[in-house]
């Protein structure tokens, strides 16, 4: 590779930082929403939205250059590929971008300090650990809940429900199952299955509403509790999806121990989570996404995306052994099936 091309590659990588920042600012200012209502010039749009016309013009030109806006003379309109950034698009990508701008980007600014000391970047940026911060700021918590439900329902669940092997289990408990998306999906797909959700009592009302609205109350219920204190017994299959990556090793092992205590002979646990060392042949997108996801998780929470040997060590501490690992076509999902140690 010539020096010029190498320089170009590095330049492109640095430039990519502008994109998410510009998209965040335009999305937060409701530019895509307004342009969907009425295509407009920068001046007219700035007047409608109460923005600075020159600053807006620069951002619109950038969005046009990256093909998220169309332009006819001075008038901008929304290109189809930008629909997920408008509220009408109902995409999880919009709440992810807003959450990125409000919550993660300030933590990213603390990356050099995190690198030097290992300190939690979210806490450095926001003054509190993630869960305490969410507890103290309902608006930001709501943004997180909206993002989590969106990514789970739109991006993960259609695939997970198809891929998750029940191995004949007919009683399933989704531990840390939020407001019940996975449990509802399993009950809808498998006529013989009862699937309950176990999560913090604060999710009870939303979960109950969702379960009732889908007409599933006879085979699906929400159980409120604390995953560090106890987990209900009596299920053949326990699942825990995208929860352990929020926690450091001591807390992740404590959660697994609680589940292991609840498991009766013959019961199994399937951990549904990314594996940093998974093979990627034939799977899109690139493995680099998983490493970015790991950095995001480390900045956001006290946890991280783990490797299989790390899960083996955690499971062993909890009295479990891993008996099977399969990988989803989604890059940050693998299925790690555990049994009680003999
Ligand atoms: C990252 S979310 C994952 C939710 C869901 N499994 C999904 O994939 O969409 C983590 C979940 O863990 C739950 N959680 C955190 N601490 C908990 C605790 N002490 N007891 C019960 N649930 C807890 C949260 O309420 C939240 O629903």
mmCIF file of C-alpha atoms and ligand atoms in Angstrom:
data_model
loop_
_atom_site.group_PDB
_atom_site.id
_atom_site.type_symbol
_atom_site.label_atom_id
_atom_site.label_comp_id
_atom_site.label_asym_id
_atom_site.label_seq_id
_atom_site.Cartn_x
_atom_site.Cartn_y
_atom_site.Cartn_z
ATOM 1 C CA UNK A 1 0.000 0.000 0.000
ATOM 2 C CA UNK A 2 1.428 3.432 -0.903
ATOM 3 C CA UNK A 3 1.941 6.058 1.808
ATOM 4 C CA UNK A 4 -0.782 8.196 0.247
ATOM 5 C CA UNK A 5 -3.325 5.394 0.550
ATOM 6 C CA UNK A 6 -2.327 4.645 4.127
ATOM 7 C CA UNK A 7 -2.756 8.335 4.996
ATOM 8 C CA UNK A 8 -6.133 8.347 3.262
ATOM 9 C CA UNK A 9 -7.257 5.367 5.359
ATOM 10 C CA UNK A 10 -6.283 7.071 8.625
ATOM 11 C CA UNK A 11 -7.862 10.343 7.482
ATOM 12 C CA UNK A 12 -11.116 8.523 6.678
ATOM 13 C CA UNK A 13 -11.153 6.867 10.087
ATOM 14 C CA UNK A 14 -10.731 10.210 11.845
ATOM 15 C CA UNK A 15 -13.403 11.825 9.667
ATOM 16 C CA UNK A 16 -15.931 9.124 10.571
ATOM 17 C CA UNK A 17 -16.177 10.694 14.052
ATOM 18 C CA UNK A 18 -18.066 13.630 12.527
ATOM 19 C CA UNK A 19 -20.895 11.541 11.194
ATOM 20 C CA UNK A 20 -22.509 10.329 14.423
ATOM 21 C CA UNK A 21 -22.145 13.775 15.995
ATOM 22 C CA UNK A 22 -23.857 15.512 13.079
ATOM 23 C CA UNK A 23 -26.613 12.906 12.923
ATOM 24 C CA UNK A 24 -27.205 13.221 16.663
ATOM 25 C CA UNK A 25 -27.505 17.023 16.468
ATOM 26 C CA UNK A 26 -29.879 16.883 13.471
ATOM 27 C CA UNK A 27 -32.008 14.128 15.019
ATOM 28 C CA UNK A 28 -32.252 15.829 18.416
ATOM 29 C CA UNK A 29 -33.260 19.085 16.704
ATOM 30 C CA UNK A 30 -36.019 17.102 14.874
ATOM 31 C CA UNK A 31 -34.685 18.091 11.473
ATOM 32 C CA UNK A 32 -35.615 14.753 9.849
ATOM 33 C CA UNK A 33 -39.084 14.885 11.434
ATOM 34 C CA UNK A 34 -39.715 18.393 10.162
ATOM 35 C CA UNK A 35 -38.368 17.704 6.659
ATOM 36 C CA UNK A 36 -40.690 14.711 6.425
ATOM 37 C CA UNK A 37 -43.618 17.030 7.139
ATOM 38 C CA UNK A 38 -42.385 19.648 4.655
ATOM 39 C CA UNK A 39 -39.221 19.792 2.506
ATOM 40 C CA UNK A 40 -37.548 23.153 3.125
ATOM 41 C CA UNK A 41 -34.519 25.378 2.632
ATOM 42 C CA UNK A 42 -32.036 25.831 5.482
ATOM 43 C CA UNK A 43 -33.435 29.315 6.192
ATOM 44 C CA UNK A 44 -37.059 28.174 6.327
ATOM 45 C CA UNK A 45 -36.205 25.102 8.400
ATOM 46 C CA UNK A 46 -34.107 27.160 10.821
ATOM 47 C CA UNK A 47 -37.040 29.552 11.282
ATOM 48 C CA UNK A 48 -39.476 26.632 11.859
ATOM 49 C CA UNK A 49 -37.233 24.879 14.384
ATOM 50 C CA UNK A 50 -35.665 27.928 16.061
ATOM 51 C CA UNK A 51 -32.114 27.064 14.911
ATOM 52 C CA UNK A 52 -29.183 29.073 13.587
ATOM 53 C CA UNK A 53 -29.554 29.135 9.789
ATOM 54 C CA UNK A 54 -25.838 29.112 8.942
ATOM 55 C CA UNK A 55 -24.996 26.334 11.370
ATOM 56 C CA UNK A 56 -27.958 24.346 10.068
ATOM 57 C CA UNK A 57 -26.897 24.886 6.446
ATOM 58 C CA UNK A 58 -23.476 23.340 7.191
ATOM 59 C CA UNK A 59 -25.021 20.274 8.808
ATOM 60 C CA UNK A 60 -27.610 19.864 6.049
ATOM 61 C CA UNK A 61 -24.862 20.025 3.419
ATOM 62 C CA UNK A 62 -22.990 17.293 5.277
ATOM 63 C CA UNK A 63 -26.117 15.119 5.567
ATOM 64 C CA UNK A 64 -26.712 15.641 1.849
ATOM 65 C CA UNK A 65 -23.103 14.675 1.078
ATOM 66 C CA UNK A 66 -23.543 11.374 2.940
ATOM 67 C CA UNK A 67 -26.826 10.764 1.109
ATOM 68 C CA UNK A 68 -29.203 11.074 4.041
ATOM 69 C CA UNK A 69 -30.868 14.135 2.553
ATOM 70 C CA UNK A 70 -31.912 14.939 -0.985
ATOM 71 C CA UNK A 71 -31.644 18.416 -2.414
ATOM 72 C CA UNK A 72 -33.600 20.228 -5.106
ATOM 73 C CA UNK A 73 -32.111 23.717 -5.511
ATOM 74 C CA UNK A 74 -32.117 25.151 -1.995
ATOM 75 C CA UNK A 75 -34.801 22.751 -0.756
ATOM 76 C CA UNK A 76 -33.850 19.691 1.310
ATOM 77 C CA UNK A 77 -35.930 16.563 1.797
ATOM 78 C CA UNK A 78 -35.330 13.245 3.581
ATOM 79 C CA UNK A 79 -33.705 10.390 1.665
ATOM 80 C CA UNK A 80 -35.285 6.989 2.276
ATOM 81 C CA UNK A 81 -32.235 5.670 4.102
ATOM 82 C CA UNK A 82 -32.641 8.394 6.782
ATOM 83 C CA UNK A 83 -36.197 7.299 7.715
ATOM 84 C CA UNK A 84 -34.960 5.410 10.825
ATOM 85 C CA UNK A 85 -33.838 8.765 12.259
ATOM 86 C CA UNK A 86 -37.319 10.268 12.120
ATOM 87 C CA UNK A 87 -39.814 9.500 14.883
ATOM 88 C CA UNK A 88 -42.253 8.200 12.287
ATOM 89 C CA UNK A 89 -39.682 5.560 11.273
ATOM 90 C CA UNK A 90 -40.282 3.881 14.707
ATOM 91 C CA UNK A 91 -36.752 2.445 14.595
ATOM 92 C CA UNK A 92 -34.594 1.525 17.565
ATOM 93 C CA UNK A 93 -31.736 3.304 15.743
ATOM 94 C CA UNK A 94 -33.242 6.692 16.601
ATOM 95 C CA UNK A 95 -33.321 6.011 20.360
ATOM 96 C CA UNK A 96 -29.842 4.453 20.096
ATOM 97 C CA UNK A 97 -28.491 7.619 18.447
ATOM 98 C CA UNK A 98 -30.153 9.920 21.003
ATOM 99 C CA UNK A 99 -28.884 7.747 23.853
ATOM 100 C CA UNK A 100 -25.426 7.710 22.252
ATOM 101 C CA UNK A 101 -25.380 11.511 22.129
ATOM 102 C CA UNK A 102 -26.736 12.104 25.631
ATOM 103 C CA UNK A 103 -25.192 9.242 27.553
ATOM 104 C CA UNK A 104 -22.369 7.472 25.725
ATOM 105 C CA UNK A 105 -20.581 10.281 23.905
ATOM 106 C CA UNK A 106 -19.806 12.146 27.160
ATOM 107 C CA UNK A 107 -18.356 8.865 28.457
ATOM 108 C CA UNK A 108 -16.311 8.498 25.249
ATOM 109 C CA UNK A 109 -14.700 11.866 26.011
ATOM 110 C CA UNK A 110 -13.331 10.179 29.148
ATOM 111 C CA UNK A 111 -11.713 7.354 27.182
ATOM 112 C CA UNK A 112 -8.108 8.585 27.774
ATOM 113 C CA UNK A 113 -8.731 8.614 31.552
ATOM 114 C CA UNK A 114 -10.384 5.183 31.368
ATOM 115 C CA UNK A 115 -7.372 3.961 29.414
ATOM 116 C CA UNK A 116 -4.912 5.328 31.957
ATOM 117 C CA UNK A 117 -6.670 4.154 35.114
ATOM 118 C CA UNK A 118 -9.399 1.686 34.134
ATOM 119 C CA UNK A 119 -11.918 3.945 35.932
ATOM 120 C CA UNK A 120 -15.531 3.628 34.779
ATOM 121 C CA UNK A 121 -15.959 6.251 32.039
ATOM 122 C CA UNK A 122 -19.716 6.605 32.521
ATOM 123 C CA UNK A 123 -19.180 7.501 36.175
ATOM 124 C CA UNK A 124 -16.390 9.944 35.255
ATOM 125 C CA UNK A 125 -18.732 11.685 32.796
ATOM 126 C CA UNK A 126 -22.011 11.614 34.714
ATOM 127 C CA UNK A 127 -20.892 11.506 38.350
ATOM 128 C CA UNK A 128 -22.706 8.215 39.061
ATOM 129 C CA UNK A 129 -22.625 4.578 37.995
ATOM 130 C CA UNK A 130 -25.106 3.743 35.246
ATOM 131 C CA UNK A 131 -27.864 2.149 37.368
ATOM 132 C CA UNK A 132 -27.723 4.835 40.097
ATOM 133 C CA UNK A 133 -27.771 7.520 37.408
ATOM 134 C CA UNK A 134 -30.811 5.979 35.725
ATOM 135 C CA UNK A 135 -32.544 5.710 39.095
ATOM 136 C CA UNK A 136 -31.938 9.436 39.658
ATOM 137 C CA UNK A 137 -32.959 10.623 36.165
ATOM 138 C CA UNK A 138 -36.289 9.246 34.905
ATOM 139 C CA UNK A 139 -35.960 10.964 31.498
ATOM 140 C CA UNK A 140 -32.627 9.331 30.712
ATOM 141 C CA UNK A 141 -33.889 6.027 32.128
ATOM 142 C CA UNK A 142 -36.880 6.217 29.798
ATOM 143 C CA UNK A 143 -34.541 6.768 26.842
ATOM 144 C CA UNK A 144 -32.600 3.650 27.866
ATOM 145 C CA UNK A 145 -35.771 1.575 28.310
ATOM 146 C CA UNK A 146 -37.046 2.725 24.896
ATOM 147 C CA UNK A 147 -33.722 1.839 23.263
ATOM 148 C CA UNK A 148 -33.499 -1.554 25.026
ATOM 149 C CA UNK A 149 -37.064 -2.535 24.129
ATOM 150 C CA UNK A 150 -36.529 -1.304 20.559
ATOM 151 C CA UNK A 151 -33.274 -3.156 19.910
ATOM 152 C CA UNK A 152 -34.626 -6.295 21.563
ATOM 153 C CA UNK A 153 -37.980 -6.317 19.770
ATOM 154 C CA UNK A 154 -36.859 -5.120 16.359
ATOM 155 C CA UNK A 155 -33.317 -6.419 15.946
ATOM 156 C CA UNK A 156 -32.875 -9.381 18.312
ATOM 157 C CA UNK A 157 -36.108 -11.176 19.058
ATOM 158 C CA UNK A 158 -37.302 -12.222 15.623
ATOM 159 C CA UNK A 159 -33.990 -14.070 15.290
ATOM 160 C CA UNK A 160 -33.565 -15.275 18.893
ATOM 161 C CA UNK A 161 -37.055 -16.773 19.055
ATOM 162 C CA UNK A 162 -36.336 -18.723 15.899
ATOM 163 C CA UNK A 163 -32.828 -19.804 16.960
ATOM 164 C CA UNK A 164 -33.168 -20.490 20.700
ATOM 165 C CA UNK A 165 -33.282 -24.267 21.219
ATOM 166 C CA UNK A 166 -35.662 -25.292 24.012
ATOM 167 C CA UNK A 167 -34.612 -28.981 23.878
ATOM 168 C CA UNK A 168 -38.165 -29.996 24.772
ATOM 169 C CA UNK A 169 -38.516 -27.679 27.789
ATOM 170 C CA UNK A 170 -42.077 -26.528 28.385
ATOM 171 C CA UNK A 171 -41.523 -24.256 31.418
ATOM 172 C CA UNK A 172 -39.152 -21.348 30.765
ATOM 173 C CA UNK A 173 -38.102 -18.409 32.966
ATOM 174 C CA UNK A 174 -36.533 -15.340 31.326
ATOM 175 C CA UNK A 175 -34.292 -14.006 34.101
ATOM 176 C CA UNK A 176 -33.690 -10.238 33.776
ATOM 177 C CA UNK A 177 -36.268 -10.477 31.022
ATOM 178 C CA UNK A 178 -37.271 -6.796 31.159
ATOM 179 C CA UNK A 179 -40.905 -6.295 30.280
ATOM 180 C CA UNK A 180 -41.352 -9.753 28.816
ATOM 181 C CA UNK A 181 -40.547 -9.513 25.108
ATOM 182 C CA UNK A 182 -38.644 -12.809 24.976
ATOM 183 C CA UNK A 183 -41.139 -14.672 27.176
ATOM 184 C CA UNK A 184 -44.084 -13.445 25.077
ATOM 185 C CA UNK A 185 -42.303 -14.365 21.856
ATOM 186 C CA UNK A 186 -41.559 -17.907 23.071
ATOM 187 C CA UNK A 187 -45.142 -18.458 24.200
ATOM 188 C CA UNK A 188 -46.463 -17.237 20.855
ATOM 189 C CA UNK A 189 -44.096 -19.476 18.896
ATOM 190 C CA UNK A 190 -44.449 -22.658 20.972
ATOM 191 C CA UNK A 191 -48.051 -23.598 21.781
ATOM 192 C CA UNK A 192 -47.028 -26.014 24.580
ATOM 193 C CA UNK A 193 -44.720 -23.588 26.408
ATOM 194 C CA UNK A 194 -45.266 -21.533 29.550
ATOM 195 C CA UNK A 195 -42.703 -18.719 29.825
ATOM 196 C CA UNK A 196 -42.517 -16.288 32.751
ATOM 197 C CA UNK A 197 -40.410 -13.153 33.205
ATOM 198 C CA UNK A 198 -38.337 -12.361 36.275
ATOM 199 C CA UNK A 199 -37.125 -8.762 36.625
ATOM 200 C CA UNK A 200 -37.185 -5.746 38.896
ATOM 201 C CA UNK A 201 -40.647 -4.982 40.343
ATOM 202 C CA UNK A 202 -40.510 -1.550 38.661
ATOM 203 C CA UNK A 203 -41.104 -3.329 35.319
ATOM 204 C CA UNK A 204 -44.237 -5.054 36.594
ATOM 205 C CA UNK A 205 -46.880 -2.674 35.232
ATOM 206 C CA UNK A 206 -45.393 -2.406 31.730
ATOM 207 C CA UNK A 207 -44.869 -6.157 31.548
ATOM 208 C CA UNK A 208 -48.394 -6.974 32.745
ATOM 209 C CA UNK A 209 -49.858 -4.573 30.172
ATOM 210 C CA UNK A 210 -47.781 -6.072 27.367
ATOM 211 C CA UNK A 211 -48.654 -9.667 28.311
ATOM 212 C CA UNK A 212 -52.369 -8.858 28.596
ATOM 213 C CA UNK A 213 -52.396 -6.854 25.344
ATOM 214 C CA UNK A 214 -50.977 -9.880 23.494
ATOM 215 C CA UNK A 215 -53.593 -12.142 25.123
ATOM 216 C CA UNK A 216 -50.941 -14.338 26.767
ATOM 217 C CA UNK A 217 -51.802 -14.048 30.470
ATOM 218 C CA UNK A 218 -52.664 -17.747 30.813
ATOM 219 C CA UNK A 219 -49.167 -18.901 29.824
ATOM 220 C CA UNK A 220 -46.986 -15.922 30.726
ATOM 221 C CA UNK A 221 -46.622 -13.916 33.946
ATOM 222 C CA UNK A 222 -44.304 -11.293 35.350
ATOM 223 C CA UNK A 223 -42.560 -12.109 38.631
ATOM 224 C CA UNK A 224 -40.885 -9.192 40.406
ATOM 225 C CA UNK A 225 -37.682 -9.757 42.375
ATOM 226 C CA UNK A 226 -33.961 -9.224 42.725
ATOM 227 C CA UNK A 227 -31.620 -11.424 40.688
ATOM 228 C CA UNK A 228 -28.969 -11.084 43.411
ATOM 229 C CA UNK A 229 -31.272 -12.350 46.156
ATOM 230 C CA UNK A 230 -33.142 -15.304 44.638
ATOM 231 C CA UNK A 231 -34.561 -16.715 41.427
ATOM 232 C CA UNK A 232 -37.797 -18.758 41.318
ATOM 233 C CA UNK A 233 -37.389 -22.549 41.162
ATOM 234 C CA UNK A 234 -39.428 -25.016 39.130
ATOM 235 C CA UNK A 235 -38.477 -24.201 35.536
ATOM 236 C CA UNK A 236 -36.890 -26.583 33.030
ATOM 237 C CA UNK A 237 -35.090 -23.839 31.132
ATOM 238 C CA UNK A 238 -33.751 -20.540 32.475
ATOM 239 C CA UNK A 239 -32.604 -17.865 30.012
ATOM 240 C CA UNK A 240 -30.604 -14.735 30.724
ATOM 241 C CA UNK A 241 -30.193 -12.403 27.754
ATOM 242 C CA UNK A 242 -27.846 -9.426 27.692
ATOM 243 C CA UNK A 243 -27.742 -9.025 31.473
ATOM 244 C CA UNK A 244 -24.371 -10.473 32.571
ATOM 245 C CA UNK A 245 -22.474 -8.078 30.285
ATOM 246 C CA UNK A 246 -23.738 -5.223 32.495
ATOM 247 C CA UNK A 247 -21.856 -6.515 35.527
ATOM 248 C CA UNK A 248 -18.314 -7.079 36.766
ATOM 249 C CA UNK A 249 -17.163 -10.650 37.427
ATOM 250 C CA UNK A 250 -18.116 -10.744 41.112
ATOM 251 C CA UNK A 251 -21.685 -9.604 40.419
ATOM 252 C CA UNK A 252 -22.067 -11.731 37.269
ATOM 253 C CA UNK A 253 -20.990 -14.808 39.252
ATOM 254 C CA UNK A 254 -23.438 -13.867 42.034
ATOM 255 C CA UNK A 255 -26.320 -13.741 39.515
ATOM 256 C CA UNK A 256 -25.301 -17.121 38.062
ATOM 257 C CA UNK A 257 -25.066 -18.636 41.563
ATOM 258 C CA UNK A 258 -28.625 -17.481 42.277
ATOM 259 C CA UNK A 259 -29.891 -19.117 39.094
ATOM 260 C CA UNK A 260 -27.890 -22.297 39.802
ATOM 261 C CA UNK A 261 -29.477 -22.523 43.272
ATOM 262 C CA UNK A 262 -32.947 -22.368 41.689
ATOM 263 C CA UNK A 263 -32.203 -25.073 39.098
ATOM 264 C CA UNK A 264 -33.634 -28.496 39.896
ATOM 265 C CA UNK A 265 -32.056 -31.701 38.519
ATOM 266 C CA UNK A 266 -32.421 -31.756 34.723
ATOM 267 C CA UNK A 267 -32.880 -27.980 34.436
ATOM 268 C CA UNK A 268 -30.701 -25.953 32.054
ATOM 269 C CA UNK A 269 -29.634 -22.313 31.737
ATOM 270 C CA UNK A 270 -29.031 -20.641 28.368
ATOM 271 C CA UNK A 271 -26.979 -17.449 28.509
ATOM 272 C CA UNK A 272 -27.842 -15.312 25.473
ATOM 273 C CA UNK A 273 -25.029 -12.861 24.982
ATOM 274 C CA UNK A 274 -22.110 -11.847 22.746
ATOM 275 C CA UNK A 275 -18.890 -13.886 22.769
ATOM 276 C CA UNK A 276 -15.795 -11.810 22.049
ATOM 277 C CA UNK A 277 -13.879 -14.809 20.696
ATOM 278 C CA UNK A 278 -16.638 -16.299 18.529
ATOM 279 C CA UNK A 279 -15.836 -17.393 14.991
ATOM 280 C CA UNK A 280 -17.227 -15.154 12.257
ATOM 281 C CA UNK A 281 -17.063 -17.174 9.048
ATOM 282 C CA UNK A 282 -20.054 -16.439 6.895
ATOM 283 C CA UNK A 283 -21.599 -14.057 9.423
ATOM 284 C CA UNK A 284 -22.218 -10.425 8.692
ATOM 285 C CA UNK A 285 -21.326 -7.851 9.900
ATOM 286 C CA UNK A 286 -17.624 -7.679 10.568
ATOM 287 C CA UNK A 287 -16.016 -8.954 13.788
ATOM 288 C CA UNK A 288 -14.889 -5.325 14.399
ATOM 289 C CA UNK A 289 -18.480 -4.532 15.435
ATOM 290 C CA UNK A 290 -18.145 -6.884 18.382
ATOM 291 C CA UNK A 291 -14.981 -5.170 19.591
ATOM 292 C CA UNK A 292 -16.706 -1.781 19.307
ATOM 293 C CA UNK A 293 -19.646 -3.284 21.250
ATOM 294 C CA UNK A 294 -17.199 -4.421 23.935
ATOM 295 C CA UNK A 295 -15.716 -0.921 24.275
ATOM 296 C CA UNK A 296 -19.229 0.514 24.431
ATOM 297 C CA UNK A 297 -20.209 -1.954 27.147
ATOM 298 C CA UNK A 298 -17.063 -1.165 29.176
ATOM 299 C CA UNK A 299 -17.685 2.583 28.962
ATOM 300 C CA UNK A 300 -21.365 2.282 29.730
ATOM 301 C CA UNK A 301 -21.405 -0.283 32.524
ATOM 302 C CA UNK A 302 -19.030 -1.961 34.949
ATOM 303 C CA UNK A 303 -19.277 -5.036 32.691
ATOM 304 C CA UNK A 304 -17.940 -6.120 29.295
ATOM 305 C CA UNK A 305 -18.432 -8.575 26.436
ATOM 306 C CA UNK A 306 -16.723 -11.780 27.577
ATOM 307 C CA UNK A 307 -14.856 -14.622 25.931
ATOM 308 C CA UNK A 308 -15.851 -18.288 26.214
ATOM 309 C CA UNK A 309 -13.015 -19.066 28.696
ATOM 310 C CA UNK A 310 -14.283 -16.156 30.829
ATOM 311 C CA UNK A 311 -17.803 -17.621 30.798
ATOM 312 C CA UNK A 312 -16.371 -21.040 31.647
ATOM 313 C CA UNK A 313 -14.654 -19.555 34.706
ATOM 314 C CA UNK A 314 -17.784 -17.658 35.811
ATOM 315 C CA UNK A 315 -20.024 -20.701 35.348
ATOM 316 C CA UNK A 316 -17.619 -22.907 37.314
ATOM 317 C CA UNK A 317 -17.698 -20.413 40.201
ATOM 318 C CA UNK A 318 -21.493 -20.708 40.180
ATOM 319 C CA UNK A 319 -21.506 -24.523 40.149
ATOM 320 C CA UNK A 320 -22.434 -24.770 36.465
ATOM 321 C CA UNK A 321 -20.715 -26.306 33.453
ATOM 322 C CA UNK A 322 -21.084 -25.225 29.839
ATOM 323 C CA UNK A 323 -22.360 -28.127 27.764
ATOM 324 C CA UNK A 324 -23.030 -26.495 24.396
ATOM 325 C CA UNK A 325 -22.270 -23.246 22.555
ATOM 326 C CA UNK A 326 -23.962 -22.133 19.340
ATOM 327 C CA UNK A 327 -23.766 -18.781 17.580
ATOM 328 C CA UNK A 328 -26.533 -16.564 16.292
ATOM 329 C CA UNK A 329 -26.437 -14.871 12.929
ATOM 330 C CA UNK A 330 -26.600 -11.667 15.045
ATOM 331 C CA UNK A 331 -23.052 -10.612 15.812
ATOM 332 C CA UNK A 332 -23.427 -10.024 19.554
ATOM 333 C CA UNK A 333 -25.502 -13.086 20.345
ATOM 334 C CA UNK A 334 -24.357 -16.616 21.137
ATOM 335 C CA UNK A 335 -26.236 -19.307 23.075
ATOM 336 C CA UNK A 336 -24.254 -20.736 25.989
ATOM 337 C CA UNK A 337 -26.122 -23.707 27.441
ATOM 338 C CA UNK A 338 -25.187 -24.615 31.008
ATOM 339 C CA UNK A 339 -26.050 -27.552 33.248
ATOM 340 C CA UNK A 340 -25.518 -27.939 36.985
ATOM 341 C CA UNK A 341 -22.080 -29.449 37.656
ATOM 342 C CA UNK A 342 -22.297 -33.146 38.551
HETATM 343 C C1 LIG B 1 -29.703 -4.724 29.557
HETATM 344 S S1 LIG B 1 -31.280 -5.077 30.183
HETATM 345 C C2 LIG B 1 -31.708 -6.572 29.298
HETATM 346 C C3 LIG B 1 -33.175 -6.786 29.262
HETATM 347 C C4 LIG B 1 -33.624 -7.980 28.397
HETATM 348 N N1 LIG B 1 -33.053 -9.230 28.852
HETATM 349 C C5 LIG B 1 -33.291 -7.724 26.935
HETATM 350 O O1 LIG B 1 -32.417 -8.371 26.396
HETATM 351 O O2 LIG B 1 -33.935 -6.827 26.362
HETATM 352 C C6 LIG B 1 -30.894 -5.687 31.806
HETATM 353 C C7 LIG B 1 -32.108 -6.138 32.617
HETATM 354 O O3 LIG B 1 -31.662 -6.566 33.911
HETATM 355 C C8 LIG B 1 -32.633 -6.158 34.846
HETATM 356 N N2 LIG B 1 -32.046 -6.072 36.190
HETATM 357 C C9 LIG B 1 -30.980 -5.313 36.563
HETATM 358 N N3 LIG B 1 -30.752 -5.476 37.882
HETATM 359 C C10 LIG B 1 -31.688 -6.357 38.340
HETATM 360 C C11 LIG B 1 -31.959 -6.915 39.615
HETATM 361 N N4 LIG B 1 -31.215 -6.622 40.669
HETATM 362 N N5 LIG B 1 -32.989 -7.789 39.718
HETATM 363 C C12 LIG B 1 -33.760 -8.102 38.635
HETATM 364 N N6 LIG B 1 -33.530 -7.611 37.394
HETATM 365 C C13 LIG B 1 -32.508 -6.740 37.253
HETATM 366 C C14 LIG B 1 -33.050 -4.792 34.333
HETATM 367 O O4 LIG B 1 -34.289 -4.368 34.890
HETATM 368 C C15 LIG B 1 -33.111 -5.029 32.843
HETATM 369 O O5 LIG B 1 -34.396 -5.473 32.450
#
